[in-house]
Every structure is written in C-alpha cells, then in structure tokens.
C-alpha cells in the first residue's frame, strides 16, 4: 500500500493498461512489470561553504531494464521522496520505449532546495551524489540527465567527477546526458523537451481541426521545459497569455511579451512582478480562459477539484504526472484532448539518446540534424498513438500506455524468465 499520490497514479495507469493486455500476456509477467527492479536510498554528507557537514538524502530507482540501461533525470527538490522517484522511474520505462529508444526506466532524487544553495555548494552536493551513486552511473547501467532543479552545469560536474575517479581526462562512452556541448553534450538537448512539447501540441491542434496560430496558451512552470515550450509555441504563432512559477503567476489576454518577460526573469529569477501582465494566483491561472494549457512544473496539478473548471481544449503535458486519474476521467467526459506526458515530453529523452550514440561513436551531430530527427520522431509517435486511440477507442494516455507496456512485456518474454 502506498500513500504517495504520484506513485498511486502511476500504478493506477499501469493497472488499467494491464487489464487491456490480459489476453496477450500472463498475469505473472504483468505483475513483474509493476514492481521496480531496484530502489536505493543514499546518505550524502557534503561539506558546504558554512564549514559544516550536512546530511542529505538521495534516491536512485531502476524500474525496468528489459530494453536497456536505466534512463532518467535527477530531481532536486526539498520534498522529493523515494516513492515519487519510483513513480517517475516507472514513467521513464514507458516513455523510452514509446519514443523508440533502447533504454529502460530510471530516476534519481536529491532532497535539497536548489534555490537556497550557493553555486559552489550545489556543485559540492552534485559531486557528493556522483561519488555515492557511482556504482549505478554507467553507460550500460544508468545514465542520468537533468530534471527539476538540475541543469546542464550539474551534468558537466557529474562527467568531471567520474572522469576524475577513473583517473582519465574524459570518460569512454556516455555516463550522463544533458551536458554542456563543449563537454560532449549535443546541440539542442536543452531545448529538446520544450520543442517536443510544441511539436505534439501543434499536431494535436491539427488533429482537432484547430489553428495553433492565434491560439491562447497558458503555461504552469517557467524553468527549462516551460520557457522553451513557451518560446517554441510562440514561434508557431500561439499567443502566450499566462505563465506561472513557484513564486507567482501573470496573465494578459492580449498576449505576454516573451522577450521582455525573459529579461525580467533573468534579473528577478521569477515571473512574479512582471509589469506586462496582471497578477493572479498560480491555482487560478490553471482555470483562466485559454485554448491550450501546458503544465510544465510538477505532478498532481490537474485534479478532480479543478478539472471541471479548466477552459483549455488541449492539455499538453510538459511535466511528468501533472494529471490525476480522476481528473483524466473528468477531462475525457468534457472532451478535452490530453497529450500524455510519456509522449508529450519525450523529446528530451529522444535527444538524450542522440547524445548517447554521438558520444559512444565519437561522432558530431549538428543542431539542424538533431532538430530534424526530433521533429520526425515526435510526429511519427504522435501519429501512432493517435491511430491506436482511434482504433481501440481509447483516450490518448491509455493508447500510449498500451503501446509502451506491450513493448516492454514483449521484450521480457523475448529475454526469457531466467536467471
Ligand atoms: P526546472 O527546475 O527547470 O523548472 C521548474 C519550474 O516549475 C520552475 O519555474 C518552478 O518555479 C516551477 N514550479 C515548481 N513548482 C511549481 C508550482 N507548484 N506551481 C507553479 N510553478 C512551479 O524543471 P524542468 O526541467 O523544466 O522540469 C519541469 C517538469 O518537466 C518536471 O515535471 C520534469 O519532470 C518534466 N520533464 C523535464 C524534462 C527535461 O528535459 N528537463 C524532460 C521531461 C520531463
């Protein structure tokens, strides 16, 4: 029995899919996929610039490796738990196979508030995590990446810490993705998740016979995914009318001036206080008038309490797990088109795979190649999920889950049950 809502929801989504696959796979095999392969809890003791040694907890979960090494970002928040990381690792198993990359599902968490850490202390913490987690981090075991609270600078420190411990100038093979381009990263990785969100959002509007040009979009979260999604959607002609972050929210039905907002955020580190929009509460913003809503912050934001009041016709899930199963049912009844997280935000892990292959083969890829391949892959997978949804008369989330869980179950069968 679990009490973490994100894990409960991930399991509820899986159980619904397992029901659909009952005739194709044995109950034992489906049950095996429900449980993570490994859950580890680490105690880190970094010494910060205050001269004190701090005790900080961290987690690593490998959910399933039937299709390859675990892949999944490192979340750094003050509230992250092992169950939340387990839910996110499970989602990564489905996301990797849905987008067609040979990775399994994994995730890590570090219990700390990145906004309260000086740059030097954050580096110390990331290096401490890398040392403690080193038996996990390997191109054939677990390949981390950025997630909430971590960024490409942190990934650079991870690569450096591993190279240092190996006594080498660099690593052979890819231990971590989302690195700075100069350190073996790939151009376009930082933007990949947000661009993928915009590609699937445009595909959804086209499917519904609606125009993205001139459509009003609200985003929750203005970090990597939120800010890039906003920019990419604006480039496609959408009007960004509302944006929130953890400190506040702003709304302007005539459209927010994104370059001016970006300049404000660079100075103030928040959208709050931006003069080009009206201040509203973060909760209220989700239900304000718009055509499309992009949750790009954290889990459990669209719930049974607000799903009935959401005015968007399309929800593009940039965040992981933003919608609860109860909210899903309400949105489905109301005819809201939801692009599920495991499809909508899979651009990041797809381009991570390009970074992985580039580094393994000591190749170099241009940003144009990366963008072209991202566009093709997102379009292709959107079309496959949409087709399954229509054929099986399922909501998009269940159609995506059906394709993903079936792939993993087939891989487990193909590998066999021993050892
Ligand atoms: P980030 O740390 O760069 O940004 C997070 C943003 O969300 C910040 O603006 C923060 O202020 C805001 N936020 C946090 N809690 C909020 C709340 N309750 N209300 C409003 N805003 C809130 O993180 P990110 O990398 O942009 O990730 C955002 C989401 O996207 C997460 O759910 C993450 O798992 C998911 N995701 C990220 C990637 C990636 O490549 N970075 C890939 C796939 C999915």
PDB file of N, CA and C and ligand atoms in Angstrom, residues 75 88 92 95 107 115 146-150 189-190 192-193 220-227 244-248 282 295-299 301 318-321 345-346 348-349, ligand 1:
ATOM      1  N   UNK A  75      16.111  14.659  -9.992  1.00  0.00           N
ATOM      2  CA  UNK A  75      15.224  15.706  -9.463  1.00  0.00           C
ATOM      3  C   UNK A  75      15.787  16.205  -8.144  1.00  0.00           C
ATOM      4  N   UNK A  88       8.297   8.121 -11.053  1.00  0.00           N
ATOM      5  CA  UNK A  88       8.925   8.760 -12.217  1.00  0.00           C
ATOM      6  C   UNK A  88       9.789   7.762 -12.988  1.00  0.00           C
ATOM      7  N   UNK A  92       9.434   6.534 -16.902  1.00  0.00           N
ATOM      8  CA  UNK A  92      10.546   6.536 -17.858  1.00  0.00           C
ATOM      9  C   UNK A  92      10.607   5.226 -18.635  1.00  0.00           C
ATOM     10  N   UNK A  95       8.051   5.741 -21.287  1.00  0.00           N
ATOM     11  CA  UNK A  95       8.400   6.838 -22.204  1.00  0.00           C
ATOM     12  C   UNK A  95       9.507   6.434 -23.176  1.00  0.00           C
ATOM     13  N   UNK A 107      15.427   6.829 -12.425  1.00  0.00           N
ATOM     14  CA  UNK A 107      15.284   8.220 -11.948  1.00  0.00           C
ATOM     15  C   UNK A 107      16.084   8.368 -10.664  1.00  0.00           C
ATOM     16  N   UNK A 115      17.224  26.419  -4.983  1.00  0.00           N
ATOM     17  CA  UNK A 115      17.156  27.893  -4.918  1.00  0.00           C
ATOM     18  C   UNK A 115      17.862  28.437  -3.674  1.00  0.00           C
ATOM     19  N   UNK A 146      19.306  15.982 -16.691  1.00  0.00           N
ATOM     20  CA  UNK A 146      18.654  16.990 -15.835  1.00  0.00           C
ATOM     21  C   UNK A 146      17.164  16.707 -15.640  1.00  0.00           C
ATOM     22  N   UNK A 147      16.641  17.115 -14.517  1.00  0.00           N
ATOM     23  CA  UNK A 147      15.190  17.151 -14.266  1.00  0.00           C
ATOM     24  C   UNK A 147      14.967  18.369 -13.375  1.00  0.00           C
ATOM     25  N   UNK A 148      13.821  18.475 -12.766  1.00  0.00           N
ATOM     26  CA  UNK A 148      13.525  19.650 -11.927  1.00  0.00           C
ATOM     27  C   UNK A 148      14.665  19.906 -10.947  1.00  0.00           C
ATOM     28  N   UNK A 149      15.169  21.134 -10.966  1.00  0.00           N
ATOM     29  CA  UNK A 149      16.190  21.531 -10.000  1.00  0.00           C
ATOM     30  C   UNK A 149      17.619  21.221 -10.415  1.00  0.00           C
ATOM     31  N   UNK A 150      17.809  20.535 -11.538  1.00  0.00           N
ATOM     32  CA  UNK A 150      19.186  20.291 -12.017  1.00  0.00           C
ATOM     33  C   UNK A 150      19.289  20.750 -13.468  1.00  0.00           C
ATOM     34  N   UNK A 189      19.896  19.689 -27.036  1.00  0.00           N
ATOM     35  CA  UNK A 189      19.355  18.816 -25.972  1.00  0.00           C
ATOM     36  C   UNK A 189      18.571  19.635 -24.944  1.00  0.00           C
ATOM     37  N   UNK A 190      19.128  20.804 -24.576  1.00  0.00           N
ATOM     38  CA  UNK A 190      18.475  21.608 -23.544  1.00  0.00           C
ATOM     39  C   UNK A 190      17.077  22.013 -23.983  1.00  0.00           C
ATOM     40  N   UNK A 192      15.246  20.342 -26.217  1.00  0.00           N
ATOM     41  CA  UNK A 192      14.521  19.238 -26.862  1.00  0.00           C
ATOM     42  C   UNK A 192      13.154  18.955 -26.232  1.00  0.00           C
ATOM     43  N   UNK A 193      13.065  18.992 -24.911  1.00  0.00           N
ATOM     44  CA  UNK A 193      11.787  18.648 -24.277  1.00  0.00           C
ATOM     45  C   UNK A 193      10.731  19.688 -24.661  1.00  0.00           C
ATOM     46  N   UNK A 220       2.144  26.425 -16.928  1.00  0.00           N
ATOM     47  CA  UNK A 220       2.499  26.381 -15.500  1.00  0.00           C
ATOM     48  C   UNK A 220       3.946  25.919 -15.407  1.00  0.00           C
ATOM     49  N   UNK A 221       4.828  26.765 -14.845  1.00  0.00           N
ATOM     50  CA  UNK A 221       6.251  26.437 -14.772  1.00  0.00           C
ATOM     51  C   UNK A 221       6.996  27.191 -15.847  1.00  0.00           C
ATOM     52  N   UNK A 222       8.084  27.847 -15.449  1.00  0.00           N
ATOM     53  CA  UNK A 222       8.862  28.613 -16.424  1.00  0.00           C
ATOM     54  C   UNK A 222      10.346  28.297 -16.237  1.00  0.00           C
ATOM     55  N   UNK A 223      10.636  26.983 -16.058  1.00  0.00           N
ATOM     56  CA  UNK A 223      12.026  26.523 -15.996  1.00  0.00           C
ATOM     57  C   UNK A 223      12.425  26.096 -17.398  1.00  0.00           C
ATOM     58  N   UNK A 224      13.241  25.071 -17.496  1.00  0.00           N
ATOM     59  CA  UNK A 224      13.698  24.617 -18.812  1.00  0.00           C
ATOM     60  C   UNK A 224      12.510  24.278 -19.714  1.00  0.00           C
ATOM     61  N   UNK A 225      11.652  23.371 -19.274  1.00  0.00           N
ATOM     62  CA  UNK A 225      10.574  22.899 -20.153  1.00  0.00           C
ATOM     63  C   UNK A 225       9.565  24.015 -20.443  1.00  0.00           C
ATOM     64  N   UNK A 226       9.131  24.723 -19.404  1.00  0.00           N
ATOM     65  CA  UNK A 226       8.120  25.771 -19.589  1.00  0.00           C
ATOM     66  C   UNK A 226       8.609  26.896 -20.487  1.00  0.00           C
ATOM     67  N   UNK A 227       9.825  27.374 -20.238  1.00  0.00           N
ATOM     68  CA  UNK A 227      10.322  28.530 -21.003  1.00  0.00           C
ATOM     69  C   UNK A 227      10.549  28.164 -22.470  1.00  0.00           C
ATOM     70  N   UNK A 244       3.069  30.800 -14.970  1.00  0.00           N
ATOM     71  CA  UNK A 244       3.316  30.830 -13.523  1.00  0.00           C
ATOM     72  C   UNK A 244       4.655  30.172 -13.227  1.00  0.00           C
ATOM     73  N   UNK A 245       5.189  30.465 -12.056  1.00  0.00           N
ATOM     74  CA  UNK A 245       6.268  29.651 -11.496  1.00  0.00           C
ATOM     75  C   UNK A 245       5.963  29.503 -10.017  1.00  0.00           C
ATOM     76  N   UNK A 246       6.914  28.967  -9.277  1.00  0.00           N
ATOM     77  CA  UNK A 246       6.597  28.662  -7.869  1.00  0.00           C
ATOM     78  C   UNK A 246       6.335  29.932  -7.049  1.00  0.00           C
ATOM     79  N   UNK A 247       6.792  31.097  -7.540  1.00  0.00           N
ATOM     80  CA  UNK A 247       6.645  32.342  -6.784  1.00  0.00           C
ATOM     81  C   UNK A 247       5.409  33.157  -7.158  1.00  0.00           C
ATOM     82  N   UNK A 248       4.767  32.857  -8.282  1.00  0.00           N
ATOM     83  CA  UNK A 248       3.603  33.656  -8.666  1.00  0.00           C
ATOM     84  C   UNK A 248       3.176  33.391 -10.101  1.00  0.00           C
ATOM     85  N   UNK A 282      -1.401  31.175  -8.689  1.00  0.00           N
ATOM     86  CA  UNK A 282      -0.980  30.048  -9.533  1.00  0.00           C
ATOM     87  C   UNK A 282      -2.136  29.077  -9.759  1.00  0.00           C
ATOM     88  N   UNK A 295       0.940  22.204 -18.549  1.00  0.00           N
ATOM     89  CA  UNK A 295       1.540  22.059 -17.226  1.00  0.00           C
ATOM     90  C   UNK A 295       3.007  21.679 -17.430  1.00  0.00           C
ATOM     91  N   UNK A 296       3.938  22.475 -16.918  1.00  0.00           N
ATOM     92  CA  UNK A 296       5.373  22.219 -17.127  1.00  0.00           C
ATOM     93  C   UNK A 296       6.117  22.432 -15.819  1.00  0.00           C
ATOM     94  N   UNK A 297       5.488  22.034 -14.701  1.00  0.00           N
ATOM     95  CA  UNK A 297       6.137  22.229 -13.399  1.00  0.00           C
ATOM     96  C   UNK A 297       6.266  20.888 -12.685  1.00  0.00           C
ATOM     97  N   UNK A 298       5.222  20.495 -11.997  1.00  0.00           N
ATOM     98  CA  UNK A 298       5.357  19.319 -11.144  1.00  0.00           C
ATOM     99  C   UNK A 298       4.107  18.432 -11.238  1.00  0.00           C
ATOM    100  N   UNK A 299       4.054  17.366 -10.417  1.00  0.00           N
ATOM    101  CA  UNK A 299       2.960  16.397 -10.515  1.00  0.00           C
ATOM    102  C   UNK A 299       1.691  16.856  -9.807  1.00  0.00           C
ATOM    103  N   UNK A 301      -1.193  18.441 -10.516  1.00  0.00           N
ATOM    104  CA  UNK A 301      -1.672  19.819 -10.592  1.00  0.00           C
ATOM    105  C   UNK A 301      -3.096  19.890 -11.129  1.00  0.00           C
ATOM    106  N   UNK A 318       3.808  18.845 -20.435  1.00  0.00           N
ATOM    107  CA  UNK A 318       5.261  19.026 -20.395  1.00  0.00           C
ATOM    108  C   UNK A 318       5.834  18.412 -19.133  1.00  0.00           C
ATOM    109  N   UNK A 319       5.122  18.540 -18.026  1.00  0.00           N
ATOM    110  CA  UNK A 319       5.563  17.971 -16.743  1.00  0.00           C
ATOM    111  C   UNK A 319       5.294  16.471 -16.725  1.00  0.00           C
ATOM    112  N   UNK A 320       5.923  15.794 -15.778  1.00  0.00           N
ATOM    113  CA  UNK A 320       5.631  14.375 -15.559  1.00  0.00           C
ATOM    114  C   UNK A 320       4.515  14.247 -14.535  1.00  0.00           C
ATOM    115  N   UNK A 321       3.511  13.467 -14.877  1.00  0.00           N
ATOM    116  CA  UNK A 321       2.423  13.164 -13.938  1.00  0.00           C
ATOM    117  C   UNK A 321       1.611  14.353 -13.460  1.00  0.00           C
ATOM    118  N   UNK A 345       6.376  14.936 -23.493  1.00  0.00           N
ATOM    119  CA  UNK A 345       7.684  15.458 -23.065  1.00  0.00           C
ATOM    120  C   UNK A 345       8.828  14.490 -23.359  1.00  0.00           C
ATOM    121  N   UNK A 346       8.594  13.541 -24.293  1.00  0.00           N
ATOM    122  CA  UNK A 346       9.620  12.524 -24.584  1.00  0.00           C
ATOM    123  C   UNK A 346      10.731  13.032 -25.500  1.00  0.00           C
ATOM    124  N   UNK A 348      12.984  15.127 -24.834  1.00  0.00           N
ATOM    125  CA  UNK A 348      14.229  15.229 -24.066  1.00  0.00           C
ATOM    126  C   UNK A 348      14.974  13.904 -24.070  1.00  0.00           C
ATOM    127  N   UNK A 349      14.250  12.818 -23.809  1.00  0.00           N
ATOM    128  CA  UNK A 349      14.956  11.531 -23.737  1.00  0.00           C
ATOM    129  C   UNK A 349      15.331  11.062 -25.149  1.00  0.00           C
TER     130      UNK A 349
HETATM  131  P1  LIG B   1      13.017  23.358 -13.801  1.00  0.00           P
HETATM  132  O1  LIG B   1      13.537  23.152 -12.443  1.00  0.00           O
HETATM  133  O2  LIG B   1      13.913  23.930 -14.854  1.00  0.00           O
HETATM  134  O3  LIG B   1      11.712  24.297 -13.727  1.00  0.00           O
HETATM  135  C1  LIG B   1      10.620  24.009 -12.918  1.00  0.00           C
HETATM  136  C2  LIG B   1       9.676  25.208 -12.965  1.00  0.00           C
HETATM  137  O4  LIG B   1       8.445  24.881 -12.319  1.00  0.00           O
HETATM  138  C3  LIG B   1      10.221  26.447 -12.259  1.00  0.00           C
HETATM  139  O5  LIG B   1       9.815  27.604 -12.986  1.00  0.00           O
HETATM  140  C4  LIG B   1       9.492  26.413 -10.907  1.00  0.00           C
HETATM  141  O6  LIG B   1       9.387  27.684 -10.294  1.00  0.00           O
HETATM  142  C5  LIG B   1       8.133  25.905 -11.367  1.00  0.00           C
HETATM  143  N1  LIG B   1       7.299  25.321 -10.315  1.00  0.00           N
HETATM  144  C6  LIG B   1       7.611  24.377  -9.393  1.00  0.00           C
HETATM  145  N2  LIG B   1       6.531  24.111  -8.638  1.00  0.00           N
HETATM  146  C7  LIG B   1       5.519  24.898  -9.095  1.00  0.00           C
HETATM  147  C8  LIG B   1       4.161  25.086  -8.732  1.00  0.00           C
HETATM  148  N3  LIG B   1       3.627  24.393  -7.728  1.00  0.00           N
HETATM  149  N4  LIG B   1       3.422  25.976  -9.448  1.00  0.00           N
HETATM  150  C9  LIG B   1       3.958  26.678 -10.472  1.00  0.00           C
HETATM  151  N5  LIG B   1       5.225  26.540 -10.866  1.00  0.00           N
HETATM  152  C10 LIG B   1       6.003  25.659 -10.175  1.00  0.00           C
HETATM  153  O7  LIG B   1      12.414  21.928 -14.252  1.00  0.00           O
HETATM  154  P2  LIG B   1      12.177  21.397 -15.734  1.00  0.00           P
HETATM  155  O8  LIG B   1      13.372  20.624 -16.152  1.00  0.00           O
HETATM  156  O9  LIG B   1      11.623  22.483 -16.571  1.00  0.00           O
HETATM  157  O10 LIG B   1      11.032  20.307 -15.456  1.00  0.00           O
HETATM  158  C11 LIG B   1       9.659  20.658 -15.351  1.00  0.00           C
HETATM  159  C12 LIG B   1       8.810  19.411 -15.488  1.00  0.00           C
HETATM  160  O11 LIG B   1       9.104  18.781 -16.746  1.00  0.00           O
HETATM  161  C13 LIG B   1       9.052  18.344 -14.436  1.00  0.00           C
HETATM  162  O12 LIG B   1       7.836  17.692 -14.145  1.00  0.00           O
HETATM  163  C14 LIG B   1      10.007  17.378 -15.118  1.00  0.00           C
HETATM  164  O13 LIG B   1       9.953  16.073 -14.574  1.00  0.00           O
HETATM  165  C15 LIG B   1       9.462  17.425 -16.531  1.00  0.00           C
HETATM  166  N6  LIG B   1      10.413  17.000 -17.573  1.00  0.00           N
HETATM  167  C16 LIG B   1      11.614  17.641 -17.719  1.00  0.00           C
HETATM  168  C17 LIG B   1      12.456  17.232 -18.738  1.00  0.00           C
HETATM  169  C18 LIG B   1      13.762  17.943 -19.014  1.00  0.00           C
HETATM  170  O14 LIG B   1      14.392  17.649 -20.045  1.00  0.00           O
HETATM  171  N7  LIG B   1      14.193  18.904 -18.212  1.00  0.00           N
HETATM  172  C19 LIG B   1      12.104  16.168 -19.576  1.00  0.00           C
HETATM  173  C20 LIG B   1      10.863  15.552 -19.401  1.00  0.00           C
HETATM  174  C21 LIG B   1      10.016  15.991 -18.398  1.00  0.00           C
END
